[in-house]
Amino acid sequence: MTKIIPNLGKKLRIGRQLTWGSFILLLVVLLLNCLATQMPISLMIFTFIPLLILVPGLYAERYKTISMLCFVTLLYFVVTVSNLFKADSSMFDVAEVVLLVILFNAAMMFSRWKQYSLYQDDMT
């Protein structure tokens, strides 16, 4: 028996907005951080590929892709927190950590609510 979630449509809308907003802001902050540290293009591409691979699934709102975004976000979180302890850490690193925490939580809840919405649609 599937649990009925009250206000699921509203939660999905908020989860979608938070996930996309923090995802886009994270890409912008990553780009600004790469430019500020004068990172080579090859490393810049390596930085963005894992996130950009997930864009089609995010656009289609596949809950499995959104769940994979949570795992990828954890990897970025580990790297960013280790960068914070370097002597030359910047405000971009702090912004990345904040955005990664927001993105992880928003994507986790959005994925869960999306999965519930699919089950509720099957029941009706």
Coordinates of N, CA and C in Angstrom, one line a residue:
M1 N 0.8 -1.2 0.0 CA 0.0 0.0 0.0 C 0.9 1.2 0.0
T2 N 0.6 2.1 -0.9 CA 1.4 3.3 -1.0 C 0.9 4.4 -0.1
K3 N 1.8 5.1 0.5 CA 1.4 6.2 1.4 C 0.9 7.4 0.6
I4 N -0.2 8.0 1.0 CA -0.7 9.2 0.3 C 0.0 10.4 0.9
I5 N 0.6 11.2 0.1 CA 1.3 12.4 0.6 C 0.4 13.6 0.3
P6 N 0.1 14.3 1.4 CA -0.7 15.5 1.2 C 0.1 16.6 0.5
N7 N -0.6 17.4 -0.3 CA 0.0 18.6 -1.0 C 1.2 18.1 -1.9
L8 N 1.1 16.9 -2.5 CA 2.2 16.4 -3.3 C 2.6 17.3 -4.5
G9 N 1.6 17.8 -5.1 CA 1.8 18.7 -6.3 C 2.6 19.9 -5.9
K10 N 2.3 20.5 -4.8 CA 3.0 21.7 -4.3 C 4.4 21.3 -3.9
K11 N 4.6 20.2 -3.2 CA 5.9 19.8 -2.9 C 6.8 19.5 -4.1
L12 N 6.2 18.9 -5.1 CA 6.9 18.6 -6.3 C 7.4 19.9 -7.0
R13 N 6.5 20.9 -7.0 CA 6.9 22.2 -7.6 C 8.0 22.8 -6.9
I14 N 7.9 22.8 -5.6 CA 9.0 23.5 -4.8 C 10.3 22.7 -4.9
G15 N 10.2 21.3 -4.9 CA 11.4 20.5 -5.0 C 12.1 20.7 -6.4
R16 N 11.2 20.8 -7.4 CA 11.7 21.0 -8.8 C 12.5 22.4 -8.9
Q17 N 11.8 23.4 -8.3 CA 12.4 24.8 -8.4 C 13.7 24.8 -7.6
L18 N 13.7 24.2 -6.4 CA 15.0 24.2 -5.6 C 16.1 23.4 -6.2
T19 N 15.7 22.3 -6.8 CA 16.7 21.4 -7.4 C 17.3 22.1 -8.6
W20 N 16.5 22.6 -9.5 CA 17.0 23.3 -10.7 C 17.8 24.6 -10.4
G21 N 17.2 25.4 -9.4 CA 17.9 26.6 -9.0 C 19.2 26.4 -8.4
S22 N 19.3 25.5 -7.5 CA 20.6 25.2 -6.9 C 21.6 24.5 -7.9
F23 N 21.1 23.7 -8.8 CA 21.9 23.1 -9.8 C 22.5 24.1 -10.7
I24 N 21.7 25.0 -11.2 CA 22.2 26.1 -12.1 C 23.2 27.0 -11.4
L25 N 22.9 27.4 -10.1 CA 23.8 28.2 -9.3 C 25.1 27.5 -9.1
L26 N 25.0 26.2 -8.8 CA 26.3 25.4 -8.6 C 27.1 25.5 -9.8
L27 N 26.5 25.3 -11.0 CA 27.3 25.4 -12.2 C 28.0 26.7 -12.4
V28 N 27.2 27.8 -12.1 CA 27.8 29.1 -12.2 C 28.9 29.3 -11.2
V29 N 28.7 28.9 -10.0 CA 29.8 29.1 -9.0 C 31.0 28.2 -9.3
L30 N 30.8 27.0 -9.8 CA 31.9 26.2 -10.3 C 32.7 26.9 -11.4
L31 N 32.0 27.5 -12.3 CA 32.6 28.2 -13.4 C 33.4 29.4 -12.9
L32 N 32.8 30.1 -12.1 CA 33.5 31.3 -11.5 C 34.7 30.9 -10.7
N33 N 34.6 29.8 -10.0 CA 35.8 29.3 -9.2 C 36.9 28.8 -10.1
C34 N 36.5 28.2 -11.2 CA 37.5 27.7 -12.2 C 38.2 28.9 -12.8
L35 N 37.5 29.9 -13.2 CA 38.1 31.1 -13.8 C 38.9 31.9 -12.8
A36 N 38.5 32.0 -11.6 CA 39.2 32.7 -10.6 C 40.6 32.0 -10.2
T37 N 40.6 30.7 -10.2 CA 41.8 30.0 -9.9 C 42.6 29.7 -11.2
Q38 N 42.2 30.2 -12.3 CA 42.8 30.0 -13.6 C 43.1 28.5 -13.9
M39 N 42.1 27.7 -13.7 CA 42.1 26.2 -13.9 C 42.3 26.0 -15.4
P40 N 43.1 25.0 -15.8 CA 43.2 24.7 -17.2 C 41.9 24.1 -17.8
I41 N 41.7 24.3 -19.0 CA 40.4 23.9 -19.7 C 40.2 22.4 -19.5
S42 N 41.2 21.6 -19.6 CA 41.0 20.1 -19.5 C 40.4 19.8 -18.1
L43 N 40.9 20.4 -17.0 CA 40.4 20.2 -15.7 C 39.0 20.8 -15.5
M44 N 38.8 21.9 -16.2 CA 37.4 22.5 -16.2 C 36.4 21.6 -16.8
I45 N 36.7 21.0 -17.9 CA 35.8 20.0 -18.6 C 35.6 18.8 -17.6
F46 N 36.7 18.3 -17.0 CA 36.5 17.2 -16.1 C 35.6 17.6 -14.9
T47 N 35.6 18.8 -14.5 CA 34.8 19.3 -13.4 C 33.3 19.3 -13.8
F48 N 33.0 19.6 -15.0 CA 31.6 19.8 -15.4 C 30.9 18.6 -15.9
I49 N 31.7 17.6 -16.5 CA 31.1 16.5 -17.2 C 30.2 15.7 -16.3
P50 N 30.5 15.3 -15.0 CA 29.6 14.5 -14.2 C 28.3 15.2 -14.0
L51 N 28.3 16.5 -13.9 CA 27.0 17.2 -13.7 C 26.2 17.3 -15.0
L52 N 26.9 17.6 -16.1 CA 26.2 17.8 -17.4 C 25.6 16.5 -17.9
I53 N 26.2 15.4 -17.6 CA 25.7 14.1 -18.0 C 24.2 13.9 -17.5
L54 N 23.9 14.5 -16.4 CA 22.6 14.3 -15.7 C 21.6 15.2 -16.2
V55 N 21.9 16.2 -17.0 CA 20.9 17.2 -17.4 C 19.7 16.6 -18.2
P56 N 19.9 15.7 -19.2 CA 18.8 15.2 -19.9 C 17.8 14.5 -18.9
G57 N 18.3 13.7 -18.0 CA 17.4 13.0 -17.1 C 16.7 13.9 -16.1
L58 N 17.4 15.0 -15.7 CA 16.8 16.0 -14.8 C 15.7 16.7 -15.6
Y59 N 15.9 17.0 -16.8 CA 14.9 17.7 -17.6 C 13.7 16.8 -17.8
A60 N 13.9 15.5 -18.0 CA 12.8 14.6 -18.1 C 12.2 14.2 -16.8
E61 N 12.8 14.7 -15.7 CA 12.3 14.4 -14.3 C 12.2 12.9 -14.0
R62 N 13.3 12.2 -14.4 CA 13.4 10.8 -14.0 C 13.9 10.7 -12.6
Y63 N 13.2 10.0 -11.7 CA 13.6 10.0 -10.3 C 14.9 9.3 -10.1
K64 N 15.2 8.3 -11.0 CA 16.5 7.6 -10.8 C 17.7 8.5 -11.1
T65 N 17.5 9.4 -12.1 CA 18.5 10.3 -12.5 C 18.7 11.4 -11.3
I66 N 17.6 11.8 -10.8 CA 17.6 12.7 -9.7 C 18.3 12.1 -8.5
S67 N 18.1 10.8 -8.2 CA 18.8 10.1 -7.2 C 20.3 10.0 -7.5
M68 N 20.6 9.8 -8.7 CA 22.1 9.8 -9.1 C 22.7 11.1 -8.8
L69 N 21.9 12.2 -9.0 CA 22.5 13.5 -8.8 C 22.9 13.6 -7.3
C70 N 22.1 13.0 -6.4 CA 22.5 13.0 -5.0 C 23.9 12.4 -4.8
F71 N 24.1 11.2 -5.4 CA 25.4 10.6 -5.3 C 26.5 11.4 -5.9
V72 N 26.3 12.0 -7.0 CA 27.3 12.9 -7.6 C 27.6 14.1 -6.7
T73 N 26.5 14.6 -6.1 CA 26.6 15.8 -5.2 C 27.5 15.5 -4.0
L74 N 27.4 14.2 -3.5 CA 28.2 13.8 -2.4 C 29.7 13.8 -2.8
L75 N 30.0 13.4 -4.0 CA 31.4 13.4 -4.4 C 32.0 14.9 -4.5
Y76 N 31.2 15.8 -5.1 CA 31.5 17.2 -5.1 C 31.7 17.8 -3.7
F77 N 30.8 17.3 -2.8 CA 30.9 17.8 -1.4 C 32.2 17.4 -0.8
V78 N 32.6 16.2 -1.0 CA 33.9 15.7 -0.4 C 35.1 16.6 -0.9
V79 N 35.1 16.8 -2.2 CA 36.2 17.6 -2.8 C 36.2 19.0 -2.3
T80 N 35.0 19.6 -2.3 CA 34.9 21.0 -1.9 C 35.2 21.2 -0.4
V81 N 34.8 20.3 0.4 CA 35.2 20.4 1.8 C 36.7 20.3 2.0
S82 N 37.3 19.4 1.3 CA 38.8 19.3 1.4 C 39.4 20.6 0.8
N83 N 38.8 21.2 -0.2 CA 39.4 22.5 -0.7 C 39.2 23.6 0.3
L84 N 38.2 23.5 1.2 CA 38.0 24.6 2.2 C 39.2 24.6 3.2
F85 N 39.8 23.5 3.4 CA 40.9 23.4 4.4 C 42.3 23.8 3.8
K86 N 42.3 24.1 2.6 CA 43.6 24.6 2.0 C 43.8 26.1 2.4
A87 N 45.0 26.5 2.3 CA 45.3 27.9 2.7 C 44.7 28.9 1.7
D88 N 44.6 28.5 0.5 CA 44.1 29.5 -0.5 C 42.6 29.3 -0.8
S89 N 41.8 28.8 0.1 CA 40.4 28.6 -0.1 C 39.7 30.0 -0.3
S90 N 38.6 30.0 -1.0 CA 38.0 31.3 -1.3 C 36.5 31.2 -0.9
M91 N 35.8 32.3 -1.1 CA 34.4 32.4 -0.8 C 33.6 31.5 -1.8
F92 N 34.2 31.3 -3.0 CA 33.5 30.4 -3.9 C 33.4 29.0 -3.3
D93 N 34.4 28.5 -2.6 CA 34.3 27.2 -2.0 C 33.2 27.2 -0.9
V94 N 33.1 28.2 -0.2 CA 32.0 28.3 0.8 C 30.6 28.3 0.1
A95 N 30.5 29.0 -1.0 CA 29.3 29.0 -1.7 C 29.0 27.7 -2.3
E96 N 30.0 27.0 -2.8 CA 29.8 25.6 -3.3 C 29.3 24.7 -2.3
V97 N 29.9 24.7 -1.1 CA 29.4 23.8 0.0 C 27.9 24.1 0.3
V98 N 27.6 25.4 0.4 CA 26.2 25.7 0.7 C 25.2 25.2 -0.4
L99 N 25.6 25.5 -1.6 CA 24.8 25.0 -2.7 C 24.7 23.5 -2.8
L100 N 25.8 22.8 -2.5 CA 25.8 21.4 -2.6 C 24.9 20.8 -1.5
V101 N 24.9 21.4 -0.3 CA 24.0 20.9 0.7 C 22.5 21.1 0.3
I102 N 22.2 22.3 -0.2 CA 20.9 22.6 -0.7 C 20.5 21.7 -1.8
L103 N 21.4 21.5 -2.8 CA 21.1 20.6 -3.9 C 20.8 19.2 -3.5
F104 N 21.7 18.7 -2.6 CA 21.5 17.3 -2.1 C 20.1 17.1 -1.5
N105 N 19.8 18.0 -0.6 CA 18.5 17.8 0.2 C 17.3 18.0 -0.8
A106 N 17.4 19.0 -1.6 CA 16.3 19.3 -2.6 C 16.1 18.1 -3.5
A107 N 17.2 17.6 -4.1 CA 17.2 16.5 -5.0 C 16.7 15.2 -4.4
M108 N 17.1 15.0 -3.1 CA 16.7 13.8 -2.4 C 15.2 13.8 -2.2
M109 N 14.7 14.9 -1.7 CA 13.2 15.0 -1.5 C 12.4 15.0 -2.8
F110 N 12.9 15.7 -3.8 CA 12.3 15.8 -5.1 C 12.2 14.4 -5.7
S111 N 13.3 13.6 -5.6 CA 13.3 12.3 -6.1 C 12.2 11.4 -5.4
R112 N 12.2 11.5 -4.1 CA 11.2 10.7 -3.3 C 9.8 11.1 -3.6
W113 N 9.5 12.4 -3.7 CA 8.2 12.9 -4.0 C 7.8 12.5 -5.5
K114 N 8.7 12.6 -6.4 CA 8.5 12.2 -7.8 C 8.1 10.7 -7.8
Q115 N 8.8 9.9 -7.1 CA 8.5 8.5 -7.1 C 7.1 8.2 -6.5
Y116 N 6.8 8.9 -5.4 CA 5.4 8.8 -4.8 C 4.4 9.2 -5.8
S117 N 4.6 10.3 -6.5 CA 3.6 10.8 -7.5 C 3.4 9.8 -8.6
L118 N 4.4 9.1 -9.0 CA 4.3 8.0 -10.0 C 3.4 6.9 -9.5
Y119 N 3.7 6.5 -8.2 CA 2.9 5.4 -7.6 C 1.4 5.8 -7.4
Q120 N 1.2 7.1 -7.0 CA -0.1 7.5 -6.8 C -0.9 7.6 -8.2
D121 N -0.2 8.0 -9.2 CA -0.8 8.0 -10.6 C -1.2 6.6 -11.0
D122 N -0.4 5.6 -10.6 CA -0.7 4.2 -11.0 C -1.9 3.7 -10.3
M123 N -2.1 4.2 -9.0 CA -3.2 3.7 -8.2 C -4.6 4.3 -8.7
T124 N -4.6 5.5 -9.3 CA -5.8 6.1 -9.7 C -6.3 5.7 -11.1

